[in-house]
Short mmCIF file of C-alpha atoms and ligand atoms in Angstrom, two decimals:
data_model
loop_
_atom_site.label_atom_id
_atom_site.label_comp_id
_atom_site.label_asym_id
_atom_site.label_seq_id
_atom_site.Cartn_x
_atom_site.Cartn_y
_atom_site.Cartn_z
CA MET A 1 39.74 -37.23 0.46
CA CYS A 2 38.15 -34.10 -0.80
CA PRO A 3 39.49 -30.87 0.75
CA LEU A 4 37.02 -28.35 2.10
CA SER A 5 38.92 -25.36 0.71
CA GLN A 6 40.52 -25.05 -2.71
CA ARG A 7 44.27 -24.71 -2.57
CA ILE A 8 45.58 -22.09 -5.00
CA ASP A 9 47.60 -23.67 -7.87
CA ARG A 10 50.61 -21.35 -8.32
CA SER A 11 52.32 -23.54 -10.93
CA GLY A 12 50.02 -22.53 -13.75
CA GLY A 13 49.71 -26.19 -14.74
CA ARG A 14 46.65 -28.45 -14.85
CA ARG A 15 44.98 -29.33 -11.61
CA PRO A 16 45.48 -32.91 -10.48
CA ALA A 17 42.79 -35.40 -11.44
CA ARG A 18 41.68 -35.67 -7.82
CA ALA A 19 40.51 -32.05 -7.92
CA ALA A 20 38.18 -32.86 -10.85
CA TRP A 21 36.20 -35.53 -9.04
CA CYS A 22 36.13 -33.35 -5.97
CA TRP A 23 34.25 -30.70 -7.92
CA VAL A 24 31.88 -33.33 -9.29
CA VAL A 25 31.16 -34.48 -5.75
CA ARG A 26 30.64 -30.90 -4.68
CA LEU A 27 28.27 -30.18 -7.55
CA LEU A 28 26.30 -33.32 -6.78
CA LEU A 29 26.11 -32.35 -3.12
CA ALA A 30 25.04 -28.83 -4.07
CA ALA A 31 22.36 -30.20 -6.41
CA ALA A 32 21.08 -32.48 -3.67
CA PHE A 33 21.03 -29.58 -1.21
CA PHE A 34 19.11 -27.25 -3.46
CA SER A 35 16.61 -29.92 -4.44
CA VAL A 36 15.79 -30.69 -0.80
CA SER A 37 15.97 -27.31 0.89
CA PRO A 38 13.15 -25.47 -0.91
CA ALA A 39 10.73 -28.33 -0.27
CA ARG A 40 11.51 -28.47 3.44
CA SER A 41 11.27 -24.72 3.78
CA LEU A 42 7.56 -24.85 2.97
CA ALA A 43 6.66 -26.26 6.37
CA ILE A 44 6.61 -24.04 9.49
CA VAL A 45 9.00 -26.56 10.97
CA ASN A 46 12.01 -25.03 9.26
CA GLY A 47 9.51 -22.60 7.75
CA GLU A 48 10.36 -19.50 5.83
CA GLU A 49 11.10 -16.33 7.71
CA ALA A 50 8.34 -13.74 7.36
CA PRO A 51 9.53 -11.04 4.94
CA HIS A 52 10.27 -7.70 6.56
CA ASP A 53 8.33 -5.82 3.90
CA ASP A 54 5.14 -7.90 4.25
CA HIS A 55 3.19 -5.74 6.67
CA ARG A 56 0.44 -8.34 6.98
CA PHE A 57 2.61 -10.44 9.29
CA ASP A 58 3.26 -7.50 11.62
CA ALA A 59 0.05 -8.39 13.45
CA VAL A 60 1.52 -11.74 14.58
CA GLY A 61 3.14 -11.08 17.95
CA VAL A 62 5.14 -13.10 20.43
CA LEU A 63 3.39 -13.64 23.77
CA VAL A 64 5.65 -13.18 26.78
CA ALA A 65 5.10 -13.79 30.50
CA SER A 66 7.03 -11.91 33.15
CA LEU A 67 7.06 -11.56 36.90
CA PRO A 68 4.76 -8.79 38.10
CA GLY A 69 6.24 -5.36 37.68
CA GLN A 70 8.89 -6.48 35.22
CA PRO A 71 8.84 -5.54 31.54
CA GLY A 72 8.14 -8.12 28.85
CA CYS A 73 11.76 -8.16 27.73
CA ALA A 74 12.65 -9.66 31.11
CA GLY A 75 10.17 -12.48 30.69
CA TYR A 76 9.91 -15.76 28.82
CA VAL A 77 8.07 -16.81 25.68
CA VAL A 78 4.78 -18.62 26.20
CA GLY A 79 3.34 -18.58 22.69
CA THR A 80 2.19 -16.58 19.70
CA CYS A 81 -0.81 -14.31 19.24
CA THR A 82 -2.45 -12.10 16.61
CA LEU A 83 -3.77 -8.55 16.67
CA VAL A 84 -7.39 -8.91 15.49
CA ALA A 85 -8.71 -5.46 16.46
CA ASP A 86 -7.13 -2.15 17.50
CA ASN A 87 -6.16 -3.35 20.99
CA LEU A 88 -7.19 -7.02 21.03
CA VAL A 89 -5.11 -10.13 20.38
CA ILE A 90 -6.32 -13.69 20.03
CA THR A 91 -4.28 -16.64 21.24
CA ALA A 92 -4.63 -20.12 22.74
CA SER A 93 -5.76 -19.93 26.35
CA HIS A 94 -3.30 -22.60 27.50
CA CYS A 95 -0.49 -20.11 26.76
CA LEU A 96 -1.81 -17.99 29.64
CA LEU A 97 -2.17 -20.83 32.12
CA ARG A 98 0.18 -22.64 34.44
CA PRO A 99 1.71 -25.91 33.24
CA ASP A 100 -1.00 -27.85 35.08
CA GLY A 101 -3.72 -25.99 33.15
CA THR A 102 -4.92 -23.84 36.01
CA GLU A 103 -4.90 -20.05 36.08
CA TRP A 104 -2.09 -18.14 37.72
CA PRO A 105 -3.20 -16.61 41.02
CA PRO A 106 -3.88 -12.87 40.64
CA GLY A 107 -0.68 -10.85 40.49
CA GLU A 108 1.71 -13.74 39.88
CA ARG A 109 2.27 -13.16 36.16
CA ASP A 110 2.12 -10.26 33.76
CA PHE A 111 1.66 -10.91 30.05
CA TRP A 112 3.05 -8.85 27.21
CA VAL A 113 2.79 -8.86 23.46
CA ARG A 114 5.89 -8.04 21.47
CA PHE A 115 5.30 -6.85 17.91
CA ARG A 116 8.15 -7.13 15.46
CA ARG A 117 7.62 -3.66 13.97
CA GLY A 118 8.87 -0.89 16.21
CA ALA A 119 7.19 2.44 16.77
CA ASN A 120 9.79 3.88 14.37
CA GLY A 121 8.61 1.50 11.61
CA ALA A 122 11.70 -0.75 11.61
CA VAL A 123 11.36 -4.54 11.83
CA THR A 124 13.14 -6.87 14.25
CA ASN A 125 12.18 -10.36 13.20
CA SER A 126 13.65 -12.18 16.17
CA PHE A 127 12.99 -12.16 19.87
CA PRO A 128 16.34 -11.58 21.58
CA GLY A 129 15.45 -13.31 24.82
CA GLY A 130 16.53 -11.47 27.94
CA GLY A 131 17.51 -7.83 27.65
CA CYS A 132 15.54 -4.80 26.61
CA SER A 133 15.66 -2.81 23.39
CA GLN A 134 13.74 0.04 21.86
CA ASN A 135 13.67 -1.63 18.47
CA TYR A 136 10.24 -3.21 18.85
CA GLN A 137 6.95 -2.61 20.57
CA GLU A 138 6.00 -4.43 23.74
CA ILE A 139 2.53 -3.77 25.10
CA ARG A 140 1.17 -5.13 28.35
CA VAL A 141 -1.96 -7.25 28.52
CA THR A 142 -4.40 -5.60 30.92
CA SER A 143 -7.02 -8.36 30.93
CA TRP A 144 -7.93 -11.51 29.13
CA ALA A 145 -10.92 -13.78 28.71
CA ARG A 146 -11.10 -17.34 27.52
CA ALA A 147 -13.66 -19.56 25.92
CA GLY A 148 -14.72 -22.32 28.25
CA ASN A 149 -15.28 -24.83 25.48
CA ALA A 150 -12.31 -24.06 23.25
CA ASP A 151 -8.61 -23.35 23.68
CA LEU A 152 -9.10 -19.70 22.77
CA ALA A 153 -8.40 -16.48 24.62
CA VAL A 154 -8.72 -12.80 23.72
CA CYS A 155 -6.39 -10.36 25.45
CA THR A 156 -6.94 -6.62 25.83
CA LEU A 157 -3.80 -4.53 25.40
CA ALA A 158 -2.94 -1.42 27.37
CA ALA A 159 -2.50 0.53 24.11
CA GLU A 160 -2.83 0.13 20.37
CA PRO A 161 0.46 -0.65 18.61
CA PHE A 162 1.76 1.83 16.06
CA HIS A 163 2.05 0.83 12.39
CA VAL A 164 0.39 -2.57 12.93
CA GLU A 165 -2.82 -3.34 11.05
CA PRO A 166 -5.02 -6.00 12.67
CA ILE A 167 -5.81 -9.21 10.79
CA SER A 168 -9.55 -9.75 10.97
CA VAL A 169 -11.05 -12.98 12.22
CA GLU A 170 -13.00 -14.92 9.59
CA TYR A 171 -16.59 -15.53 10.57
CA ARG A 172 -18.23 -15.64 7.18
CA ARG A 173 -16.77 -18.59 5.32
CA ALA A 174 -16.57 -22.14 6.56
CA ALA A 175 -13.17 -23.76 6.08
CA SER A 176 -13.06 -26.80 3.81
CA PRO A 177 -10.38 -29.51 3.97
CA SER A 178 -8.85 -28.45 0.67
CA ASP A 179 -8.47 -24.80 1.62
CA PRO A 180 -4.94 -23.47 1.40
CA ILE A 181 -3.78 -22.05 4.71
CA VAL A 182 -0.86 -20.14 6.12
CA VAL A 183 0.44 -20.58 9.66
CA ALA A 184 2.74 -17.89 11.06
CA GLY A 185 4.38 -18.18 14.45
CA TRP A 186 7.36 -17.50 16.69
CA GLY A 187 7.99 -21.14 17.59
CA PHE A 188 11.00 -23.39 17.27
CA ALA A 189 12.08 -24.39 13.77
CA GLY A 190 13.43 -27.91 14.19
CA GLU A 191 11.87 -31.11 12.95
CA CYS A 192 11.84 -32.42 16.52
CA LEU A 193 9.67 -30.91 19.21
CA GLY A 194 11.37 -27.86 20.65
CA GLY A 195 14.34 -28.22 18.33
CA GLY A 196 15.89 -25.71 15.98
CA ASP A 197 16.23 -21.98 16.08
CA PRO A 198 13.47 -20.41 18.23
CA TRP A 199 11.73 -17.08 18.21
CA ARG A 200 12.03 -15.88 14.67
CA LEU A 201 8.72 -15.16 12.96
CA ARG A 202 8.23 -17.85 10.31
CA TRP A 203 5.37 -18.76 8.08
CA ALA A 204 4.38 -21.91 6.27
CA ALA A 205 1.86 -22.76 3.57
CA GLY A 206 -0.22 -25.90 3.37
CA THR A 207 -3.76 -27.17 3.31
CA LEU A 208 -6.08 -28.15 6.09
CA SER A 209 -6.07 -31.84 6.83
CA SER A 210 -8.82 -34.00 5.40
CA GLY A 211 -11.98 -34.76 7.31
CA PRO A 212 -14.94 -32.72 8.49
CA GLN A 213 -14.10 -29.29 9.78
CA GLY A 214 -16.28 -28.56 12.78
CA ALA A 215 -15.32 -26.45 15.75
CA MET A 216 -11.80 -27.84 15.37
CA LEU A 217 -9.56 -27.43 12.36
CA ALA A 218 -7.22 -30.36 11.72
CA ILE A 219 -4.13 -28.59 10.45
CA ASN A 220 -1.96 -31.62 9.74
CA GLU A 221 -1.75 -35.38 10.17
CA CYS A 222 1.81 -35.39 11.36
CA VAL A 223 2.99 -36.15 14.88
CA PHE A 224 6.07 -35.32 16.95
CA SER A 225 7.33 -38.60 18.36
CA PRO A 226 9.58 -36.83 19.23
CA CYS A 227 10.28 -35.79 15.64
CA VAL A 228 7.95 -35.09 12.75
CA GLN A 229 6.40 -38.19 11.26
CA CYS A 230 3.56 -37.95 8.79
CA VAL A 231 1.18 -40.90 8.63
CA ARG A 232 0.10 -40.38 5.05
CA SER A 233 0.49 -37.96 2.21
CA GLY A 234 -1.72 -34.92 2.02
CA GLY A 235 -3.02 -32.62 -0.67
CA GLY A 236 -0.75 -29.63 -0.42
CA PRO A 237 -0.23 -27.72 -3.64
CA GLU A 238 3.50 -27.50 -3.05
CA GLY A 239 3.97 -31.15 -2.21
CA ASP A 240 6.52 -30.39 0.45
CA SER A 241 8.35 -32.80 2.69
CA PHE A 242 5.52 -32.69 5.21
CA GLN A 243 2.94 -33.48 2.57
CA GLY A 244 1.51 -30.04 2.17
CA TRP A 245 0.63 -29.35 5.78
CA ALA A 246 1.97 -26.59 7.91
CA VAL A 247 3.49 -28.19 11.01
CA PRO A 248 3.74 -25.92 14.07
CA ASN A 249 6.27 -26.50 16.84
CA LEU A 250 6.76 -25.47 20.45
CA HIS A 251 5.78 -21.81 21.06
CA ASP A 252 3.63 -21.74 17.93
CA SER A 253 0.70 -22.32 20.30
CA GLY A 254 -1.75 -19.48 19.81
CA ALA A 255 -0.43 -18.75 16.31
CA PRO A 256 -2.99 -17.85 13.67
CA VAL A 257 -4.19 -20.27 11.04
CA LEU A 258 -4.75 -17.90 8.14
CA ALA A 259 -6.79 -18.06 4.96
CA GLU A 260 -5.65 -15.84 2.12
CA THR A 261 -8.17 -14.05 -0.07
CA ARG A 262 -7.15 -12.72 -3.48
CA CYS A 263 -8.37 -9.12 -3.73
CA PRO A 264 -9.52 -7.46 -6.98
CA ASP A 265 -6.44 -5.22 -6.91
CA GLY A 266 -4.15 -8.27 -6.98
CA SER A 267 -3.09 -8.10 -3.36
CA GLY A 268 -3.67 -10.87 -0.82
CA GLN A 269 -5.69 -10.43 2.36
CA LEU A 270 -5.05 -12.70 5.35
CA ARG A 271 -7.85 -13.64 7.73
CA VAL A 272 -7.70 -15.65 10.96
CA ILE A 273 -9.77 -18.83 10.69
CA GLY A 274 -8.26 -20.64 13.67
CA VAL A 275 -5.67 -20.61 16.43
CA VAL A 276 -2.95 -23.26 16.83
CA MET A 277 -3.66 -25.37 19.91
CA THR A 278 -1.33 -28.31 19.25
CA PRO A 279 0.83 -29.21 16.25
CA ASN A 280 -2.28 -30.94 14.89
CA PHE A 281 -5.36 -28.93 15.81
CA ALA A 282 -6.72 -25.41 15.97
CA PRO A 283 -10.09 -24.22 17.30
CA ARG A 284 -12.03 -22.14 14.84
CA ALA A 285 -12.03 -18.40 15.46
CA LEU A 286 -15.82 -18.55 15.09
CA SER A 287 -15.91 -20.43 18.39
CA TRP A 288 -15.30 -17.12 20.13
CA HIS A 289 -18.46 -15.63 18.69
CA GLU A 290 -20.44 -18.77 19.42
CA SER A 291 -19.30 -18.68 23.03
CA GLY A 292 -20.83 -15.21 23.31
CA LEU A 293 -17.87 -13.92 25.28
CA SER A 294 -16.62 -10.40 25.85
CA PRO A 295 -14.73 -8.67 24.35
CA ARG A 296 -16.66 -9.40 21.18
CA LEU A 297 -14.80 -9.62 17.89
CA TYR A 298 -15.97 -8.13 14.62
CA SER A 299 -15.29 -9.83 11.29
CA THR A 300 -14.74 -7.45 8.41
CA THR A 301 -16.03 -8.10 4.90
CA PRO A 302 -13.45 -9.98 2.78
CA CYS A 303 -11.87 -7.87 0.05
CA ASP A 304 -13.30 -10.04 -2.75
CA ARG A 305 -16.87 -9.91 -1.56
CA CYS A 306 -19.68 -7.37 -1.89
CA PRO A 307 -20.97 -6.61 1.63
CA ALA A 308 -24.58 -6.94 0.42
CA ASP A 309 -24.03 -10.41 -1.08
CA GLN A 310 -25.04 -12.16 2.10
CA ASN A 311 -25.40 -15.63 0.61
CA ASP A 312 -22.06 -15.34 -1.22
CA ASP A 313 -23.47 -16.39 -4.62
CA GLY A 314 -21.99 -13.51 -6.59
CA VAL A 315 -25.18 -11.53 -7.18
CA VAL A 316 -27.15 -9.15 -5.00
CA ASN A 317 -30.89 -9.79 -4.95
CA ILE A 318 -33.79 -10.39 -2.60
CA GLN A 319 -32.33 -13.77 -1.63
CA ASP A 320 -29.61 -11.91 0.24
CA VAL A 321 -32.22 -10.17 2.40
CA PHE A 322 -33.70 -13.55 3.28
CA ALA A 323 -30.22 -14.90 3.97
CA TYR A 324 -29.47 -11.92 6.21
CA ILE A 325 -32.69 -12.39 8.18
CA ALA A 326 -31.87 -16.06 8.67
CA ASP A 327 -28.33 -15.22 9.83
CA PHE A 328 -29.57 -12.51 12.18
CA MET A 329 -32.30 -14.65 13.70
CA SER A 330 -29.86 -17.50 14.32
CA GLY A 331 -27.29 -15.16 15.82
CA HIS A 332 -24.64 -15.98 13.21
CA ALA A 333 -21.63 -13.71 13.15
CA ARG A 334 -22.20 -13.13 9.42
CA ALA A 335 -25.05 -10.79 10.43
CA ASP A 336 -22.65 -8.48 12.27
CA ALA A 337 -22.78 -5.67 9.71
CA ASP A 338 -22.20 -2.37 11.51
CA GLY A 339 -18.56 -2.68 12.51
CA VAL A 340 -19.49 -2.83 16.19
CA PRO A 341 -19.02 -6.29 17.75
CA GLY A 342 -22.26 -7.98 18.70
CA LEU A 343 -25.67 -8.21 16.99
CA THR A 344 -28.22 -5.45 17.48
CA VAL A 345 -30.92 -3.81 15.40
CA GLN A 346 -28.23 -1.42 14.16
CA ASP A 347 -26.77 -4.33 12.20
CA VAL A 348 -30.08 -4.73 10.37
CA PHE A 349 -30.07 -1.06 9.40
CA ALA A 350 -26.42 -1.29 8.33
CA PHE A 351 -27.13 -4.31 6.13
CA LEU A 352 -30.19 -2.72 4.51
CA MET A 353 -28.19 0.43 3.72
CA ARG A 354 -25.54 -1.73 2.04
CA PHE A 355 -28.21 -3.67 0.17
CA PHE A 356 -29.92 -0.61 -1.25
CA ALA A 357 -26.57 0.98 -2.05
CA GLY A 358 -25.68 -2.08 -4.16
CA CYS A 359 -22.14 -2.92 -5.21
CA1 LIG B 1 -26.29 -13.00 -3.24
#
């Protein structure tokens, strides 16, 4: 047998031969461990913990339900959500519903959003369950609206969180199956549904699944049955154990599906392109705009794009004016240019001012 702890050799002589093969076995086991672990860590199932110093992930909050009148820290986790404007979070609407899919009667549940960065700037990257603490921010949801045709909801918070920058929704670029994505959520970490360590903010990189990307984003081709099984290999750049797809788990419902844009200054900008509905699918954030619901959401200009380059071809010319007119007339969210949600004539003026200002 191979002992788990090394006994100190006080004789000063050579170690017995058995100790030599023990170390070989240990080295082989260590090599096997380190060759498997990094690959597995690339999926959100067993995903990597969000770094404390990456402020972009501060906008990803844990959604908590409590009995009326009780604080969020006395409640239970129902999903994940993302701050997309000063006091608005987007999530999956089923997180806010009863298990049978109907709405809670008025006054039967309060909802709260817990952000990992406290008002003092410190980060607590885990939800402690029951018990209250001052180390993070919990803000009550005062109202919420949901899209009738998509599993999307937008919640209005009672206050704006301190030190948390919203992640803008992406309305301008259509997602393609090969796009790299990031999923960040507070769900369970295990390879089986509901298994593993819950309620630590983790992220995972991957690509969207193959196939046409309409109102729904297919975020992986793996299933929980009850553990992760992938039906075929995917196209992920990292080639991880789940074939390059981010695989959400229980309580990752409502989590953002994020596209990362490389900015001219070398930084990376995250933008919400969808919201996790199941481990396999996410409705596009654009569905909210297309549903015409209130509160409206405004999509900021990506950091790598000139605001006047409406057709995204890299140059600013008269074609962009035509493209803007077409977007405005069709009601596309790309025409929302003035920073105020919704399309009005003020957006036309805002676009023309950008156009004549150039880039
Ligand atoms: Ca252009």
